[in-house]
Tab-separated table of N, CA and C in Angstrom:
chain	number	residue	atom	x	y	z
E	1	UNK	N	-1.666	-4.819	88.236
E	1	UNK	CA	-1.054	-6.211	88.409
E	1	UNK	C	-0.193	-6.533	87.366
E	2	UNK	N	-0.604	-5.792	86.105
E	2	UNK	CA	0.057	-6.514	84.885
E	2	UNK	C	0.650	-4.647	84.107
E	3	UNK	N	1.789	-4.750	83.786
E	3	UNK	CA	2.294	-3.676	82.950
E	3	UNK	C	2.828	-3.684	81.814
E	4	UNK	N	2.616	-2.540	80.751
E	4	UNK	CA	3.440	-2.679	79.391
E	4	UNK	C	4.158	-1.775	79.366
E	5	UNK	N	5.584	-1.852	79.243
E	5	UNK	CA	6.196	-0.861	78.820
E	5	UNK	C	7.005	-0.699	77.778
E	6	UNK	N	6.815	0.461	76.893
E	6	UNK	CA	7.084	0.568	75.481
E	6	UNK	C	8.370	1.602	75.342
E	7	UNK	N	9.359	0.934	74.393
E	7	UNK	CA	10.499	1.842	74.379
E	7	UNK	C	10.670	1.625	72.395
E	8	UNK	N	11.493	2.647	72.103
E	8	UNK	CA	11.841	3.188	70.671
E	8	UNK	C	10.999	3.710	70.047
E	9	UNK	N	10.098	4.477	70.049
E	9	UNK	CA	9.914	5.465	69.110
E	9	UNK	C	10.609	6.653	69.079
E	10	UNK	N	10.363	7.599	68.122
E	10	UNK	CA	11.229	8.400	67.658
E	10	UNK	C	10.870	9.490	66.614
E	11	UNK	N	12.010	10.031	66.183
E	11	UNK	CA	11.833	10.811	64.714
E	11	UNK	C	12.747	10.460	64.183
E	12	UNK	N	12.100	10.203	62.783
E	12	UNK	CA	13.049	9.133	61.382
E	12	UNK	C	12.434	9.900	60.103
E	13	UNK	N	13.597	9.908	59.235
E	13	UNK	CA	13.227	10.472	57.838
E	13	UNK	C	12.320	8.942	57.098
E	14	UNK	N	11.716	9.317	55.935
E	14	UNK	CA	11.195	8.526	55.022
E	14	UNK	C	12.243	7.699	54.775
E	15	UNK	N	11.690	6.430	54.523
E	15	UNK	CA	12.719	5.627	54.099
E	15	UNK	C	13.653	4.799	55.240
E	16	UNK	N	13.592	5.195	56.363
E	16	UNK	CA	14.243	4.912	57.709
E	16	UNK	C	13.755	3.765	58.405
E	17	UNK	N	14.202	3.446	59.414
E	17	UNK	CA	13.857	2.100	60.591
E	17	UNK	C	13.863	2.669	61.618
E	18	UNK	N	12.542	2.210	62.112
E	18	UNK	CA	12.750	2.078	64.081
E	18	UNK	C	12.430	0.585	64.427
E	19	UNK	N	12.952	0.290	65.450
E	19	UNK	CA	12.384	-0.455	66.484
E	19	UNK	C	11.628	-0.094	67.546
E	20	UNK	N	10.414	-0.920	67.750
E	20	UNK	CA	9.711	-0.694	68.975
E	20	UNK	C	9.824	-2.061	70.100
E	21	UNK	N	10.082	-1.818	71.179
E	21	UNK	CA	9.940	-2.821	71.915
E	21	UNK	C	8.796	-2.548	73.297
E	22	UNK	N	8.246	-3.623	73.601
E	22	UNK	CA	7.525	-3.615	74.511
E	22	UNK	C	7.451	-5.083	75.528
E	23	UNK	N	7.440	-4.693	76.985
E	23	UNK	CA	7.608	-5.627	77.871
E	23	UNK	C	6.715	-5.767	78.872
E	24	UNK	N	6.009	-7.098	78.988
E	24	UNK	CA	5.123	-7.007	80.089
E	24	UNK	C	5.513	-7.450	81.307
E	25	UNK	N	4.985	-7.031	82.613
E	25	UNK	CA	5.762	-7.343	83.718
E	25	UNK	C	4.212	-7.738	84.539
E	26	UNK	N	4.517	-8.280	85.977
E	26	UNK	CA	3.252	-8.309	86.760
E	26	UNK	C	3.188	-9.758	86.953
E	27	UNK	N	2.125	-9.852	87.293
E	27	UNK	CA	1.653	-11.190	87.803
E	27	UNK	C	1.187	-12.235	86.444
E	28	UNK	N	1.894	-12.345	86.067
E	28	UNK	CA	1.600	-13.174	84.679
E	28	UNK	C	1.728	-14.443	84.513
E	29	UNK	N	0.513	-15.226	84.233
E	29	UNK	CA	0.688	-16.566	84.053
E	29	UNK	C	1.110	-17.247	82.348
E	30	UNK	N	0.208	-16.608	81.738
E	30	UNK	CA	0.601	-16.533	80.098
E	30	UNK	C	-0.192	-15.263	79.446
E	31	UNK	N	0.130	-15.230	78.376
E	31	UNK	CA	-0.427	-13.895	77.428
E	31	UNK	C	-0.498	-14.884	76.080
E	32	UNK	N	-1.875	-14.333	75.434
E	32	UNK	CA	-2.436	-14.969	74.127
E	32	UNK	C	-1.800	-14.248	72.991
E	33	UNK	N	-2.288	-13.139	72.661
E	33	UNK	CA	-1.662	-12.227	71.858
E	33	UNK	C	-1.095	-11.072	72.257
E	34	UNK	N	-0.099	-10.852	71.403
E	34	UNK	CA	0.419	-9.369	71.785
E	34	UNK	C	0.805	-8.571	70.620
E	35	UNK	N	0.325	-7.315	70.514
E	35	UNK	CA	0.330	-6.585	69.384
E	35	UNK	C	0.506	-5.117	69.447
E	36	UNK	N	0.653	-4.293	68.208
E	36	UNK	CA	1.196	-3.195	68.337
E	36	UNK	C	-0.485	-2.557	67.444
E	37	UNK	N	-0.584	-1.497	68.042
E	37	UNK	CA	-1.673	-0.594	67.434
E	37	UNK	C	-1.257	0.763	67.435
E	38	UNK	N	-2.049	1.477	66.400
E	38	UNK	CA	-1.559	2.773	66.208
E	38	UNK	C	-2.529	3.990	65.768
E	39	UNK	N	-2.769	5.091	66.443
E	39	UNK	CA	-3.353	6.116	66.072
E	39	UNK	C	-2.953	7.543	65.753
E	40	UNK	N	-3.323	7.936	64.545
E	40	UNK	CA	-2.794	9.026	64.120
E	40	UNK	C	-3.703	10.278	64.503
E	41	UNK	N	-3.156	11.302	64.597
E	41	UNK	CA	-4.203	12.613	64.996
E	41	UNK	C	-5.563	12.330	63.810
E	42	UNK	N	-6.619	12.525	64.615
E	42	UNK	CA	-8.069	12.524	63.821
E	42	UNK	C	-8.506	11.246	63.669
E	43	UNK	N	-7.534	10.188	64.115
E	43	UNK	CA	-7.817	8.930	63.359
E	43	UNK	C	-8.333	7.855	64.315
E	44	UNK	N	-9.009	6.717	63.913
E	44	UNK	CA	-9.425	5.751	65.217
E	44	UNK	C	-7.945	5.085	65.364
E	45	UNK	N	-7.874	4.648	66.409
E	45	UNK	CA	-6.819	3.338	66.569
E	45	UNK	C	-7.191	2.340	65.733
E	46	UNK	N	-5.544	1.570	65.100
E	46	UNK	CA	-5.970	0.367	64.410
E	46	UNK	C	-4.947	-0.573	64.612
E	47	UNK	N	-5.086	-1.685	64.264
E	47	UNK	CA	-4.220	-2.787	64.338
E	47	UNK	C	-2.936	-2.370	63.098
E	48	UNK	N	-1.758	-2.670	64.101
E	48	UNK	CA	-0.513	-2.757	63.052
E	48	UNK	C	-0.050	-4.016	62.932
E	49	UNK	N	0.099	-4.969	63.863
E	49	UNK	CA	0.372	-6.210	63.878
E	49	UNK	C	0.173	-7.087	65.171
E	50	UNK	N	-0.089	-8.051	64.749
E	50	UNK	CA	-0.121	-9.067	66.398
E	50	UNK	C	0.441	-10.472	66.093
E	51	UNK	N	0.737	-10.807	67.163
E	51	UNK	CA	1.208	-12.248	67.219
E	51	UNK	C	0.835	-13.012	68.451
E	52	UNK	N	0.428	-14.278	68.195
E	52	UNK	CA	0.107	-15.267	69.419
E	52	UNK	C	1.050	-16.126	69.858
E	53	UNK	N	0.617	-16.625	70.773
E	53	UNK	CA	1.560	-17.638	71.442
E	53	UNK	C	2.480	-18.534	70.680
E	54	UNK	N	1.431	-19.148	69.603
E	54	UNK	CA	1.790	-20.285	68.860
E	54	UNK	C	2.665	-19.494	67.662
E	55	UNK	N	2.907	-18.045	67.495
E	55	UNK	CA	3.725	-17.715	66.495
E	55	UNK	C	3.094	-17.156	65.328
E	56	UNK	N	1.551	-17.213	65.036
E	56	UNK	CA	1.076	-16.691	63.764
E	56	UNK	C	1.015	-15.523	63.940
E	57	UNK	N	1.167	-14.750	62.725
E	57	UNK	CA	1.043	-13.218	63.112
E	57	UNK	C	-0.059	-12.635	61.927
E	58	UNK	N	-0.640	-11.440	62.261
E	58	UNK	CA	-1.388	-10.653	61.539
E	58	UNK	C	-0.841	-9.536	61.178
E	59	UNK	N	-1.132	-8.612	60.229
E	59	UNK	CA	-0.475	-7.475	59.742
E	59	UNK	C	-1.573	-6.758	59.162
E	60	UNK	N	-1.524	-5.361	59.074
E	60	UNK	CA	-2.204	-4.616	58.415
E	60	UNK	C	-1.824	-4.655	57.067
E	61	UNK	N	-2.479	-4.456	55.971
E	61	UNK	CA	-2.168	-4.217	54.607
E	61	UNK	C	-1.044	-3.237	54.393
E	62	UNK	N	-1.292	-2.193	55.326
E	62	UNK	CA	-0.491	-1.006	54.786
E	62	UNK	C	0.985	-1.406	55.112
E	63	UNK	N	1.304	-2.291	55.919
E	63	UNK	CA	2.340	-2.389	56.598
E	63	UNK	C	2.989	-3.798	56.273
E	64	UNK	N	2.211	-4.567	55.428
E	64	UNK	CA	2.877	-5.953	54.811
E	64	UNK	C	4.032	-5.534	54.176
E	65	UNK	N	4.947	-6.468	54.376
E	65	UNK	CA	6.544	-6.445	54.052
E	65	UNK	C	7.304	-5.587	54.017
E	66	UNK	N	6.766	-4.330	55.264
E	66	UNK	CA	7.681	-3.188	55.883
E	66	UNK	C	7.924	-3.792	56.950
E	67	UNK	N	6.984	-4.164	57.722
E	67	UNK	CA	7.129	-4.097	59.405
E	67	UNK	C	6.837	-5.976	59.373
E	68	UNK	N	7.890	-5.984	60.646
E	68	UNK	CA	7.791	-7.300	61.239
E	68	UNK	C	7.943	-7.591	62.646
E	69	UNK	N	6.985	-8.050	63.031
E	69	UNK	CA	6.616	-8.177	64.437
E	69	UNK	C	7.079	-9.719	64.863
E	70	UNK	N	7.571	-9.731	66.242
E	70	UNK	CA	8.671	-10.711	66.847
E	70	UNK	C	7.905	-10.898	68.506
E	71	UNK	N	8.233	-11.848	68.911
E	71	UNK	CA	7.584	-12.098	70.150
E	71	UNK	C	8.669	-12.962	70.984
E	72	UNK	N	8.962	-13.052	72.220
E	72	UNK	CA	9.927	-13.667	73.153
E	72	UNK	C	8.876	-14.219	74.160
E	73	UNK	N	8.342	-15.366	74.427
E	73	UNK	CA	7.315	-15.865	75.214
E	73	UNK	C	7.590	-16.047	76.899
E	74	UNK	N	8.900	-16.459	76.548
E	74	UNK	CA	9.790	-16.441	77.969
E	74	UNK	C	9.601	-15.131	78.561
E	75	UNK	N	10.250	-14.574	78.000
E	75	UNK	CA	10.160	-12.759	78.518
E	75	UNK	C	9.160	-12.080	78.444
E	76	UNK	N	8.084	-12.197	77.589
E	76	UNK	CA	6.866	-11.559	77.937
E	76	UNK	C	7.303	-10.345	76.766
E	77	UNK	N	8.025	-10.217	76.096
E	77	UNK	CA	8.364	-9.080	75.079
E	77	UNK	C	7.784	-9.495	73.865
E	78	UNK	N	7.522	-8.259	73.271
E	78	UNK	CA	6.965	-8.266	71.829
E	78	UNK	C	7.966	-6.867	71.201
E	79	UNK	N	8.533	-7.143	69.881
E	79	UNK	CA	9.304	-6.429	69.127
E	79	UNK	C	8.457	-6.001	67.904
E	80	UNK	N	8.442	-4.907	67.553
E	80	UNK	CA	8.202	-4.406	66.121
E	80	UNK	C	9.477	-3.492	65.351
E	81	UNK	N	9.990	-4.279	64.093
E	81	UNK	CA	10.845	-4.019	63.493
E	81	UNK	C	9.975	-2.826	62.478
E	82	UNK	N	10.222	-1.911	62.020
E	82	UNK	CA	9.566	-1.031	61.049
E	82	UNK	C	10.717	-0.691	60.233
E	83	UNK	N	10.640	-1.063	58.786
E	83	UNK	CA	11.674	-0.324	57.609
E	83	UNK	C	10.802	0.158	56.873
E	84	UNK	N	11.463	1.041	55.902
E	84	UNK	CA	10.926	1.824	54.875
E	84	UNK	C	9.669	2.626	55.520
E	85	UNK	N	9.865	3.298	56.363
E	85	UNK	CA	8.945	3.858	56.846
E	85	UNK	C	8.320	5.190	56.052
E	86	UNK	N	7.098	5.559	56.160
E	86	UNK	CA	6.567	6.589	55.188
E	86	UNK	C	5.861	7.524	56.127
E	87	UNK	N	5.794	8.831	55.734
E	87	UNK	CA	5.404	9.636	56.596
E	87	UNK	C	4.006	9.373	57.452
E	88	UNK	N	2.845	8.495	56.651
E	88	UNK	CA	1.673	8.126	56.795
E	88	UNK	C	1.605	7.072	57.944
E	89	UNK	N	3.107	6.671	58.670
E	89	UNK	CA	3.177	5.875	59.360
E	89	UNK	C	3.267	6.712	61.022
E	90	UNK	N	3.395	7.802	60.256
E	90	UNK	CA	3.227	8.640	61.843
E	90	UNK	C	2.270	8.585	62.925
E	91	UNK	N	2.394	8.164	64.368
E	91	UNK	CA	1.353	7.916	65.018
E	91	UNK	C	1.683	7.404	66.361
E	92	UNK	N	1.128	7.413	67.343
E	92	UNK	CA	1.330	7.099	68.722
E	92	UNK	C	1.188	5.630	68.568
E	93	UNK	N	1.862	4.548	68.662
E	93	UNK	CA	1.846	3.433	68.716
E	93	UNK	C	1.808	2.826	70.294
E	94	UNK	N	0.731	1.765	69.994
E	94	UNK	CA	0.214	1.371	71.447
E	94	UNK	C	0.620	-0.519	71.487
E	95	UNK	N	1.363	-0.430	72.255
E	95	UNK	CA	1.661	-2.113	72.577
E	95	UNK	C	0.182	-2.542	73.467
E	96	UNK	N	-0.123	-3.733	73.196
E	96	UNK	CA	-1.421	-4.415	73.439
E	96	UNK	C	-1.205	-5.867	74.053
E	97	UNK	N	-1.624	-6.249	75.478
E	97	UNK	CA	-1.314	-7.521	75.599
E	97	UNK	C	-3.038	-8.290	75.362
E	98	UNK	N	-3.259	-9.171	75.022
E	98	UNK	CA	-4.478	-9.538	74.680
E	98	UNK	C	-5.136	-10.933	75.443
E	99	UNK	N	-5.828	-11.127	76.445
E	99	UNK	CA	-6.049	-12.201	76.979
E	99	UNK	C	-4.640	-12.376	78.079
E	100	UNK	N	-4.737	-12.015	78.902
E	100	UNK	CA	-3.421	-11.907	79.682
E	100	UNK	C	-4.262	-12.756	80.778
E	101	UNK	N	-3.509	-13.833	81.109
E	101	UNK	CA	-4.023	-14.764	82.175
E	101	UNK	C	-2.775	-14.497	83.427
E	102	UNK	N	-3.607	-14.106	84.616
E	102	UNK	CA	-2.625	-13.661	85.736
E	102	UNK	C	-2.760	-14.890	86.648
E	103	UNK	N	-1.521	-14.814	87.813
E	103	UNK	CA	-1.571	-15.987	88.311
E	103	UNK	C	-2.693	-16.109	89.406
E	104	UNK	N	-3.685	-15.147	89.427
E	104	UNK	CA	-4.738	-15.612	90.157
E	104	UNK	C	-5.803	-15.916	89.409
E	105	UNK	N	-5.223	-16.277	87.924
E	105	UNK	CA	-6.283	-16.971	87.022
E	105	UNK	C	-7.569	-15.643	86.399
E	106	UNK	N	-7.000	-14.561	86.664
E	106	UNK	CA	-7.855	-13.329	86.027
E	106	UNK	C	-7.020	-13.216	84.383
E	107	UNK	N	-8.592	-12.608	84.044
E	107	UNK	CA	-8.253	-12.249	82.403
E	107	UNK	C	-8.090	-10.750	82.459
E	108	UNK	N	-7.042	-10.503	81.742
E	108	UNK	CA	-7.069	-8.920	81.454
E	108	UNK	C	-6.471	-8.748	79.842
E	109	UNK	N	-7.338	-7.534	79.527
E	109	UNK	CA	-6.518	-6.970	78.395
E	109	UNK	C	-5.790	-5.671	78.505
E	110	UNK	N	-4.561	-5.661	78.389
E	110	UNK	CA	-3.315	-4.390	78.521
E	110	UNK	C	-2.813	-3.759	77.794
E	111	UNK	N	-2.968	-2.354	78.057
E	111	UNK	CA	-2.413	-1.532	77.051
E	111	UNK	C	-1.460	-0.490	77.624
E	112	UNK	N	-0.132	-0.544	76.889
E	112	UNK	CA	0.803	0.228	77.205
E	112	UNK	C	0.250	1.805	77.071
E	113	UNK	N	1.325	2.630	77.352
E	113	UNK	CA	0.877	4.064	77.806
E	113	UNK	C	1.155	4.760	76.239
E	114	UNK	N	1.856	3.815	75.119
E	114	UNK	CA	1.813	4.680	74.025
E	114	UNK	C	3.153	5.376	73.820
E	115	UNK	N	3.954	4.968	72.594
E	115	UNK	CA	5.131	6.008	72.181
E	115	UNK	C	4.858	6.436	70.868
E	116	UNK	N	5.228	7.824	70.719
E	116	UNK	CA	5.256	8.467	69.512
E	116	UNK	C	6.442	8.100	68.376
E	117	UNK	N	5.909	7.976	67.041
E	117	UNK	CA	6.922	7.846	65.803
E	117	UNK	C	6.137	8.694	65.018
E	118	UNK	N	7.299	9.408	64.223
E	118	UNK	CA	7.016	10.350	63.378
E	118	UNK	C	8.308	10.272	62.347
E	119	UNK	N	7.451	10.354	61.427
E	119	UNK	CA	8.281	9.816	59.777
E	119	UNK	C	8.122	11.419	59.026
E	120	UNK	N	9.209	11.877	58.942
E	120	UNK	CA	9.418	13.037	57.933
E	120	UNK	C	9.787	12.991	56.687
E	121	UNK	N	9.493	13.749	55.903
E	121	UNK	CA	9.335	13.533	54.191
E	121	UNK	C	10.606	14.150	53.697
């Protein structure tokens, strides 16, 4: 019913920038929060940044000042601008839409398929 499609991952040198985008499609009435998580090899998935429909944001301490999350509520898209990338930012990044209300008033938590970000030193 609801899908998330991510784009923008890739390989970048340390200090560089990447921009991740995620678009939600399907039977959507509203989405409470959209965000990005990441999972590095051998580690648990962690929150990178999230933004609610009203615009309030939350960031992991490790990315504060370097990453910026933004959202277009009308288009159901979320973007993560990543600057000053470090090798430790290397991970698969997943888009998440939390508390999606569908047109039939179902509540869903939806994940994207993931996009790989590799930062070389």
